[in-house]
Every structure is written in structure tokens, then in C-alpha cells.
mmCIF file with all atom_site columns, C-alpha atoms in Angstrom:
data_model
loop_
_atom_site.group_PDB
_atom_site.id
_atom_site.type_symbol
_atom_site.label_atom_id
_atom_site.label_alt_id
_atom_site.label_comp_id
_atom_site.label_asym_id
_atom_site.label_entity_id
_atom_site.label_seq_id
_atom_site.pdbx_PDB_ins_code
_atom_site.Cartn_x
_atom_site.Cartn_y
_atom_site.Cartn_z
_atom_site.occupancy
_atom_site.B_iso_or_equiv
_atom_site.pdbx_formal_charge
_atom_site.auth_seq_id
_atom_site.auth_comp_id
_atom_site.auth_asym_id
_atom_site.auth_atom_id
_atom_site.pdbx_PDB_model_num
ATOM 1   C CA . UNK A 1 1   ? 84.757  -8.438  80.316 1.00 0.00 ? 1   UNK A CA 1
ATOM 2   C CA . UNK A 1 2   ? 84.576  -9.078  76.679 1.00 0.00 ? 2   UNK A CA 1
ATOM 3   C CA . UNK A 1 3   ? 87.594  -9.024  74.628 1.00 0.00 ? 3   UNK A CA 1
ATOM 4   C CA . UNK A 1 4   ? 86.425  -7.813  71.245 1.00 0.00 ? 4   UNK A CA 1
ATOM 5   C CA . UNK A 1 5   ? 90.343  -8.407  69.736 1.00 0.00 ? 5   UNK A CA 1
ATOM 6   C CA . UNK A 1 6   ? 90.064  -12.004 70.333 1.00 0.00 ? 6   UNK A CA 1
ATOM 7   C CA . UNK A 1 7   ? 86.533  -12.159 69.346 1.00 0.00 ? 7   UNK A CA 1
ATOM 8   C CA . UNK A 1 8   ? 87.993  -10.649 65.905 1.00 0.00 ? 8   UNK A CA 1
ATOM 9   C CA . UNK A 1 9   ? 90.722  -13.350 66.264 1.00 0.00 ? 9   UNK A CA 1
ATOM 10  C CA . UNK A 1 10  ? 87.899  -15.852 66.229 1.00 0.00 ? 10  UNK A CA 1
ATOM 11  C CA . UNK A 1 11  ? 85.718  -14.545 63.622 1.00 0.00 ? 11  UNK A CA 1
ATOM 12  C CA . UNK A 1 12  ? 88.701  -14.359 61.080 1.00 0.00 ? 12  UNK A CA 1
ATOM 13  C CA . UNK A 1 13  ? 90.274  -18.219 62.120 1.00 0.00 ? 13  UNK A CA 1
ATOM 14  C CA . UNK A 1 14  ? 87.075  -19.613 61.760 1.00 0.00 ? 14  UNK A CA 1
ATOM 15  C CA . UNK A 1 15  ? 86.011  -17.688 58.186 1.00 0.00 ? 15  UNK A CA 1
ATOM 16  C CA . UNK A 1 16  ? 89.319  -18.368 57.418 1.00 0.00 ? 16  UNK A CA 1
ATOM 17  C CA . UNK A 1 17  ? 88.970  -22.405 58.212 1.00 0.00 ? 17  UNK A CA 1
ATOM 18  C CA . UNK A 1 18  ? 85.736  -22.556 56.300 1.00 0.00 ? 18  UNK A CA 1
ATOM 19  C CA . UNK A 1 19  ? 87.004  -20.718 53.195 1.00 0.00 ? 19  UNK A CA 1
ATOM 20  C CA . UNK A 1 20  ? 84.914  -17.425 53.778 1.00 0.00 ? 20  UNK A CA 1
ATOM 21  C CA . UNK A 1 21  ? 86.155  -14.476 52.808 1.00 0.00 ? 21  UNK A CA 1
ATOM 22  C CA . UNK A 1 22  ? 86.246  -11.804 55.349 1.00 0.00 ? 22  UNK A CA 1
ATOM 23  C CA . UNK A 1 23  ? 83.168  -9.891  53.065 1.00 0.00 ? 23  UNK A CA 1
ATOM 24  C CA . UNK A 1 24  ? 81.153  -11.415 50.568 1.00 0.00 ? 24  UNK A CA 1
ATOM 25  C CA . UNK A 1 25  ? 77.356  -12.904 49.432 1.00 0.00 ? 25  UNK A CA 1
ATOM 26  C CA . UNK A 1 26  ? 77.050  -15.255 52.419 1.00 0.00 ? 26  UNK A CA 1
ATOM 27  C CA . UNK A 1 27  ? 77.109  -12.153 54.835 1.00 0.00 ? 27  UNK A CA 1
ATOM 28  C CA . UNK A 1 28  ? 74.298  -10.464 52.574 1.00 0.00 ? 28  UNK A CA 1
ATOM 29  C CA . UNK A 1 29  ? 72.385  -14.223 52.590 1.00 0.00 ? 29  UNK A CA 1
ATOM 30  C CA . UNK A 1 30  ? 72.282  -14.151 56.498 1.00 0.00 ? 30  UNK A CA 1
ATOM 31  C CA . UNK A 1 31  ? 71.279  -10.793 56.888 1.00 0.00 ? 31  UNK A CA 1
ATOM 32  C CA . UNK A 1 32  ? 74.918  -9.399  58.099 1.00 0.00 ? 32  UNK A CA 1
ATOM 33  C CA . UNK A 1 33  ? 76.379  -5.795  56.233 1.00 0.00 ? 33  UNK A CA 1
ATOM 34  C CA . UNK A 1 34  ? 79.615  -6.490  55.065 1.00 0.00 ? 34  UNK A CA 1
ATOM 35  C CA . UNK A 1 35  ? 80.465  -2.887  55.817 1.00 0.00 ? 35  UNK A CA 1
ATOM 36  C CA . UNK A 1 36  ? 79.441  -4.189  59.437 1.00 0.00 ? 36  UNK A CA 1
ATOM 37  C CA . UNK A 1 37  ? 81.852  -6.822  59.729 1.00 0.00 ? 37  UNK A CA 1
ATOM 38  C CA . UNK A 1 38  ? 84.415  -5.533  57.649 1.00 0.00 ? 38  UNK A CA 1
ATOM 39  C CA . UNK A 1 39  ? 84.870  -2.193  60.040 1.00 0.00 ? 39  UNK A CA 1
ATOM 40  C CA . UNK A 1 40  ? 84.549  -4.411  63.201 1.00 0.00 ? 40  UNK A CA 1
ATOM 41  C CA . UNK A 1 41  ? 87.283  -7.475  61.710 1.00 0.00 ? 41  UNK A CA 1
ATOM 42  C CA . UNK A 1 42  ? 89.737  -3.951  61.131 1.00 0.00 ? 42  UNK A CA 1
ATOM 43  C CA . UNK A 1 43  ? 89.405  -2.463  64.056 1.00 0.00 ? 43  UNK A CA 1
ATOM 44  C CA . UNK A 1 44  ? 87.166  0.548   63.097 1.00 0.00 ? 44  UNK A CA 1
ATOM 45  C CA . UNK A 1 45  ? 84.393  -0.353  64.972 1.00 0.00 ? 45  UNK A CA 1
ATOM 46  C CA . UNK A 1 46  ? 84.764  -1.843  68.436 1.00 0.00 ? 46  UNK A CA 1
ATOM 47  C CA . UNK A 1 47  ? 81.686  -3.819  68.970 1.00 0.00 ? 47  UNK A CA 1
ATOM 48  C CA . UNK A 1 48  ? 79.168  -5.889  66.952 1.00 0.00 ? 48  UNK A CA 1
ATOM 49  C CA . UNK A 1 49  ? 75.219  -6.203  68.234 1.00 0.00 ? 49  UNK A CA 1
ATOM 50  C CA . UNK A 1 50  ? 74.004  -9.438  69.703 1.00 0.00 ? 50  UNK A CA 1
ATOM 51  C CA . UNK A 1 51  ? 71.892  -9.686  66.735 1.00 0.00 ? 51  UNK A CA 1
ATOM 52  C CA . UNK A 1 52  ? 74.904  -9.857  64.270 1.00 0.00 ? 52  UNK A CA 1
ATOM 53  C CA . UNK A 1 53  ? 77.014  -12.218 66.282 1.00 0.00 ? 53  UNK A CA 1
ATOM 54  C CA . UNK A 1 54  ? 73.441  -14.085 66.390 1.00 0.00 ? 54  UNK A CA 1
ATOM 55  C CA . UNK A 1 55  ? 73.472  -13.951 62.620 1.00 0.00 ? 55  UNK A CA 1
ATOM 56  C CA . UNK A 1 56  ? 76.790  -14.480 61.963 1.00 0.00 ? 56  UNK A CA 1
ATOM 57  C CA . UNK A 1 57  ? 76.826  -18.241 64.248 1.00 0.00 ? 57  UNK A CA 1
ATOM 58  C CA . UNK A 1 58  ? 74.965  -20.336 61.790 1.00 0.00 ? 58  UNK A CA 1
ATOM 59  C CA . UNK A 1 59  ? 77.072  -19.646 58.593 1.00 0.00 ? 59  UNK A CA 1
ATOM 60  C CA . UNK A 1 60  ? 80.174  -20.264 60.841 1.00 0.00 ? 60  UNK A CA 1
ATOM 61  C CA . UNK A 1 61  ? 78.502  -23.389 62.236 1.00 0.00 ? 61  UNK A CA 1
ATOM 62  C CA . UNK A 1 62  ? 79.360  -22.364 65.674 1.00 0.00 ? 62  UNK A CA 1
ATOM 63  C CA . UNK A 1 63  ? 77.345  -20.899 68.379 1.00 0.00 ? 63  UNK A CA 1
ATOM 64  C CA . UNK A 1 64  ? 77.006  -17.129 69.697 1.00 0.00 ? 64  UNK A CA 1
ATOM 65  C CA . UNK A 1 65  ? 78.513  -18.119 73.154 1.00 0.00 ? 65  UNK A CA 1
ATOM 66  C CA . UNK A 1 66  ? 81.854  -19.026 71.199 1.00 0.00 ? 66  UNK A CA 1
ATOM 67  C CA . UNK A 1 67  ? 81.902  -16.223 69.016 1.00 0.00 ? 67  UNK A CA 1
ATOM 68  C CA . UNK A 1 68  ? 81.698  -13.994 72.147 1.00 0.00 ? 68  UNK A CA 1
ATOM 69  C CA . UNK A 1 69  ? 83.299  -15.800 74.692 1.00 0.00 ? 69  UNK A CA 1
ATOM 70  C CA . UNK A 1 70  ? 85.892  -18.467 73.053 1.00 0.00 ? 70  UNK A CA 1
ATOM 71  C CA . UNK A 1 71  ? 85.664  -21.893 74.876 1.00 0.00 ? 71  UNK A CA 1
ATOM 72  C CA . UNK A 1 72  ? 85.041  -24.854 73.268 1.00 0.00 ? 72  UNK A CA 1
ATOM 73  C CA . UNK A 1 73  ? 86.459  -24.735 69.571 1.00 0.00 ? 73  UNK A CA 1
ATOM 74  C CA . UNK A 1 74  ? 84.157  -25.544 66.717 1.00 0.00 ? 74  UNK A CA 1
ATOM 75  C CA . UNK A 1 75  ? 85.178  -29.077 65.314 1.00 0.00 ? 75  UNK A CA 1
ATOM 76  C CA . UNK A 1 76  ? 85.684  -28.664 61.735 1.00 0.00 ? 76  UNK A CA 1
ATOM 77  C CA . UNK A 1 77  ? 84.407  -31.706 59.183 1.00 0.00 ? 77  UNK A CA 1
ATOM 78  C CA . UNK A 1 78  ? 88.102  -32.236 58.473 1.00 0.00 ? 78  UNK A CA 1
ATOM 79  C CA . UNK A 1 79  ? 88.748  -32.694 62.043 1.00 0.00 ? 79  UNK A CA 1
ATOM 80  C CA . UNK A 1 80  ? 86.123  -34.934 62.826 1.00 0.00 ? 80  UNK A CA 1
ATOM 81  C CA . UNK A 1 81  ? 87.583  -37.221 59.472 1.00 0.00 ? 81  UNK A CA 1
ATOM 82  C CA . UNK A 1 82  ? 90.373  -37.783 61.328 1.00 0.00 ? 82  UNK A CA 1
ATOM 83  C CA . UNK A 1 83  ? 89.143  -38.160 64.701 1.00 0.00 ? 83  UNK A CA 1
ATOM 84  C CA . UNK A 1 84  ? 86.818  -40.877 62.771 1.00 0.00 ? 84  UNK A CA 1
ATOM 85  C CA . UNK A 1 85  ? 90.082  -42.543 61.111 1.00 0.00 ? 85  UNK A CA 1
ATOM 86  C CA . UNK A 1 86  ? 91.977  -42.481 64.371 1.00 0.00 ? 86  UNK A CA 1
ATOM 87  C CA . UNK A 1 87  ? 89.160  -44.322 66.030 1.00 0.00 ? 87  UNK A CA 1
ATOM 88  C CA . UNK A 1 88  ? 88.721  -46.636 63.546 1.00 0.00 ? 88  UNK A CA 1
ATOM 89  C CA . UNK A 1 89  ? 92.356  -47.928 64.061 1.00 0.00 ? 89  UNK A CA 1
ATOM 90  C CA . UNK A 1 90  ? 90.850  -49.428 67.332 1.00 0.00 ? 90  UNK A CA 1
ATOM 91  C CA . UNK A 1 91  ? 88.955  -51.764 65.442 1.00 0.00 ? 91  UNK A CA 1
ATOM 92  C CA . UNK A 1 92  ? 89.850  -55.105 65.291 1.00 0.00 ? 92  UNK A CA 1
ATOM 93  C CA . UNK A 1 93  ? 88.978  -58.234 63.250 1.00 0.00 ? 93  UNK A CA 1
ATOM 94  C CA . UNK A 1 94  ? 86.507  -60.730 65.546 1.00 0.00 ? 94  UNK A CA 1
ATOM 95  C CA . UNK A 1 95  ? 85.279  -57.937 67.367 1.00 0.00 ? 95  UNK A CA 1
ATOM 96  C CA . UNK A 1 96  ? 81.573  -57.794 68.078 1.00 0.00 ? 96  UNK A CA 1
ATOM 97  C CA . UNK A 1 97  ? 79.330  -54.525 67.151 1.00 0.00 ? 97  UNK A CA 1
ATOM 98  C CA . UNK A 1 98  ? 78.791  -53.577 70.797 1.00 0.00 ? 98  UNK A CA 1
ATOM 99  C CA . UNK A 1 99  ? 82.251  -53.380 71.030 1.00 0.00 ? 99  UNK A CA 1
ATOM 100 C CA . UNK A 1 100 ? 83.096  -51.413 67.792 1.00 0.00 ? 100 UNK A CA 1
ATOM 101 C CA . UNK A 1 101 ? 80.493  -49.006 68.950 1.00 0.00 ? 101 UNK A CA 1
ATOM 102 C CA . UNK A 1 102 ? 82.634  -48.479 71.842 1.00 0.00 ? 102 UNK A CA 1
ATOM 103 C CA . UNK A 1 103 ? 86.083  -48.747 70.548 1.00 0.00 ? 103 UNK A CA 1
ATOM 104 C CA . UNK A 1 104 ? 85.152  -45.798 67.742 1.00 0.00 ? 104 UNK A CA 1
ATOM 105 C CA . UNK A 1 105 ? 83.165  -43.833 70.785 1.00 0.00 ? 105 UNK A CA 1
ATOM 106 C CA . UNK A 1 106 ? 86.001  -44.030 73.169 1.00 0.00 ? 106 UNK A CA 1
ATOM 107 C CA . UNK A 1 107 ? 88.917  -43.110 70.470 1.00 0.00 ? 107 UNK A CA 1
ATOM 108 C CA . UNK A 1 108 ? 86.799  -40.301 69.216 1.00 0.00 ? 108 UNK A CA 1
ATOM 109 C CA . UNK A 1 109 ? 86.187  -38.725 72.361 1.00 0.00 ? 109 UNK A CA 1
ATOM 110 C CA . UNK A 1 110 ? 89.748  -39.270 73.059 1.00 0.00 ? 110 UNK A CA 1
ATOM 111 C CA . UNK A 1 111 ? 90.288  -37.586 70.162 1.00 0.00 ? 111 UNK A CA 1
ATOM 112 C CA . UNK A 1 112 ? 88.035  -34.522 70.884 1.00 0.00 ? 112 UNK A CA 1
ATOM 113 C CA . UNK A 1 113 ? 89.582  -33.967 74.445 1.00 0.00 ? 113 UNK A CA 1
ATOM 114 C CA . UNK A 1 114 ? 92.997  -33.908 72.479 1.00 0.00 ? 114 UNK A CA 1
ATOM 115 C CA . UNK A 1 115 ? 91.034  -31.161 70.082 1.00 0.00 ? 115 UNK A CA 1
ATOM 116 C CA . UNK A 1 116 ? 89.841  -29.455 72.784 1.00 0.00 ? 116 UNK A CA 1
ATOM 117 C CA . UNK A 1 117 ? 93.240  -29.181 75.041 1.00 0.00 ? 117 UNK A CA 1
ATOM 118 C CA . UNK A 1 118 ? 95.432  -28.074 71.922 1.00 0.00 ? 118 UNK A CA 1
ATOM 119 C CA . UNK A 1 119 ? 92.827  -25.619 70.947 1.00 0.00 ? 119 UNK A CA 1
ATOM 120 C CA . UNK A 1 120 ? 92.260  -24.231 74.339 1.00 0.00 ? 120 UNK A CA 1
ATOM 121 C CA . UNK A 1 121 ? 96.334  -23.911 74.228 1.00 0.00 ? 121 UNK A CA 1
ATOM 122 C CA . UNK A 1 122 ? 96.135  -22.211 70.809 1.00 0.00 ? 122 UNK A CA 1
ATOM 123 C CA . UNK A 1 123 ? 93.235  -19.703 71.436 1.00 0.00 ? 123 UNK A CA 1
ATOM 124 C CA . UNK A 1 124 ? 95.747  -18.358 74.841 1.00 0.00 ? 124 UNK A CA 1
ATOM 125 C CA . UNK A 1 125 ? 98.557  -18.290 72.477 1.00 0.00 ? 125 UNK A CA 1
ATOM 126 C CA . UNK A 1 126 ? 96.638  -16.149 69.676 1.00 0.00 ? 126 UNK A CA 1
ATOM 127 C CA . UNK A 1 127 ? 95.437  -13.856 72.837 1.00 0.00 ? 127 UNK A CA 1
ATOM 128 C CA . UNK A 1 128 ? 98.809  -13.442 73.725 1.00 0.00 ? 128 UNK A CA 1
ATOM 129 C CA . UNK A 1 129 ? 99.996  -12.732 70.237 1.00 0.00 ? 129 UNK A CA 1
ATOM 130 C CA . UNK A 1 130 ? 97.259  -10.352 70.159 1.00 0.00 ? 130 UNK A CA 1
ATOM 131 C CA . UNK A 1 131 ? 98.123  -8.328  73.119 1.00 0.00 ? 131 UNK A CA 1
ATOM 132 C CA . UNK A 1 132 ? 101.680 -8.279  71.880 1.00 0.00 ? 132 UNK A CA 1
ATOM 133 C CA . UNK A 1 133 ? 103.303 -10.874 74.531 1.00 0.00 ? 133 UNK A CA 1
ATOM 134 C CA . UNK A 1 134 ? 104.782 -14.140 73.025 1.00 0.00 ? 134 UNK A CA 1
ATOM 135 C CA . UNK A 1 135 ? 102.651 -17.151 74.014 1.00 0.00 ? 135 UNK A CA 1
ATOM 136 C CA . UNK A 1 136 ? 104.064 -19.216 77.123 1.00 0.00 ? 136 UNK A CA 1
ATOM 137 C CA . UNK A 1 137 ? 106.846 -21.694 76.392 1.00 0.00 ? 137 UNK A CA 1
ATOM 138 C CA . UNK A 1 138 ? 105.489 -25.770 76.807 1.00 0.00 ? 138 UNK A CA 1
ATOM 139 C CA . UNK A 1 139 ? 101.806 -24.677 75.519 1.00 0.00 ? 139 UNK A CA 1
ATOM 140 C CA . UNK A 1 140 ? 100.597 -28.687 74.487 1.00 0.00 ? 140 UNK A CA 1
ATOM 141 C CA . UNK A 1 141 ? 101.384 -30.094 70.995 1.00 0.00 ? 141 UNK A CA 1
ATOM 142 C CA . UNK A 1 142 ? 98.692  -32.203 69.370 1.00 0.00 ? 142 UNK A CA 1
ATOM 143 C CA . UNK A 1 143 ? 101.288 -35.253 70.057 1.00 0.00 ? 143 UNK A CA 1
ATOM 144 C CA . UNK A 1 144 ? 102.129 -33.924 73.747 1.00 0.00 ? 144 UNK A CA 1
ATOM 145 C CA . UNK A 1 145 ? 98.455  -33.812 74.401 1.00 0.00 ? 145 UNK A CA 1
ATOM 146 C CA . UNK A 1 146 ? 97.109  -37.539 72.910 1.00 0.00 ? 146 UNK A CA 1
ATOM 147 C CA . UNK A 1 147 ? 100.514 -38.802 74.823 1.00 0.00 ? 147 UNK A CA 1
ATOM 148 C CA . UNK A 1 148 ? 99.304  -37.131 77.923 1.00 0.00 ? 148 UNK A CA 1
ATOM 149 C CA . UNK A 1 149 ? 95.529  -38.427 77.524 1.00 0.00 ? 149 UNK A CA 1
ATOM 150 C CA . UNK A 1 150 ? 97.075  -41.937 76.777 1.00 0.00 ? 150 UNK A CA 1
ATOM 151 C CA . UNK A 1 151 ? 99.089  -41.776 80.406 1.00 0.00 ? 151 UNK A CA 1
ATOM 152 C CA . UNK A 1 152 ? 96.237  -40.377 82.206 1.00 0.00 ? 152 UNK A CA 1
#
């Protein structure tokens, strides 16, 4: 079943992470009413069409099946900076290219699994919030989780 509060919760973290307000030009640009998503983002309107969330994916650089169903969390250029600069601390001098390539592949999909786990742990504690429970105590810290990937 299809949760359209935490869909809402998505739509307004991820507008809000880009710098997009919640109405504006860019909704008009893509073909999206801003009367559309403003009613649905407050509440007045339960649903939005499969065309809309279809239209509304590309300006949030995302995909539909996120929008609708959570999941895997967008990775925001900021994000991917520092997943970049993280790698790159596995570099060292004397190495050869292969293994740079390798070193900077291996710490940024270490870095994207720690992404991944703390915003998996995140989106459940925002659903929670949502629902009006408080979020379950030991949910994974960005440190907790690259410390737990490291021991692995």
C-alpha cells in the first residue's frame, strides 16, 4: 500500500535539499500545477497521478519509483563531493593508476553503502515522526554506520 504522507515527506526533503520551493516556475517549466502540488504537499488532496509524479522525477533528479515508494535515497552533488574527498584520502604517493582507480572505487562505494544505511535509518525515522511515534532508539549514525562497514 502506498503511503502518500511519506511520499509528501519525500517530495518536501528532497525540494527542500535542492533549494526548490514547495511552488514556483520550475513546476510550470515541467508541466506540473502548482495548485497540484501545493494541495497534495498540505494535505488537501490525497493522491497525485502517475503522470505528475512522472513529471515531477526529473527536476528532483530522482526517479518515479522513489518518489512513490522511498528506497534508495537520491545522492545529492554535495554528497557525492564528499564521498569523492573521502575516497581520495585512500590515495597514496607511489601508487599505480590501476590501483587509484580502485582505491577511489572501493572508498566511494563504501561511502554510498554508509549513504544508503543512514538514509534508509532516516526515511523510518521521518515515517515514524509522521505517524506520530518517536523513531526507535540506536537508529545508525553516519559514524556508527562507516565504523560498522569498516568491521564488516
Amino acid at each position: 500500500m502506498i503511503d502518500h504522507d511519506e511520499i509528501r515527506n519525500r517530495l518536501k526533503a528532497r525540494m527542500a535539499e535542492l533549494g526548490l520551493p514547495l511552488t514556483g516556475t520550475w513546476l510550470k517549466d515541467h508541466g506540473v500545477g502548482q495548485t497540484t502540488v501545493r494541495n497534495f504537499l498540505a494535505g488537501m488532496s490525497q493522491s497525485l497521478t502517475v503522470e505528475t509524479v512522472a513529471k515531477l522525477a526529473e527536476p528532483l533528479k530522482t526517479t518515479e519509483r522513489w518518489i512513490i515508494f522511498g528506497g534508495d535515497a537520491p545522492v545529492s552533488e554535495g554528497m557525492l563531493l564528499e564521498m569523492a574527498e573521502t575516497a581520495a584520502e585512500e590515495i597514496q604517493a607511489g601508487m599505480r593508476i590501476a590501483e587509484i582507480r580502485n582505491a577511489v572505487a572501493a572508498g566511494i562505494r563504501e561511502q554510498l553503502r554508509i549513504h544508503l544505511a543512514v538514509g534508509a535509518a532516516q526515511d523510518s525515522s521521518a515515517a515514524a515522526s509522521a505517524r506520530g511515534k518517536s523513531a526507535q532508539p540506536g537508529a545508525p549514525t553516519k559514524g556508527a554506520a562507516r565504523e560498522e562497514l569498516r568491521n564488516a
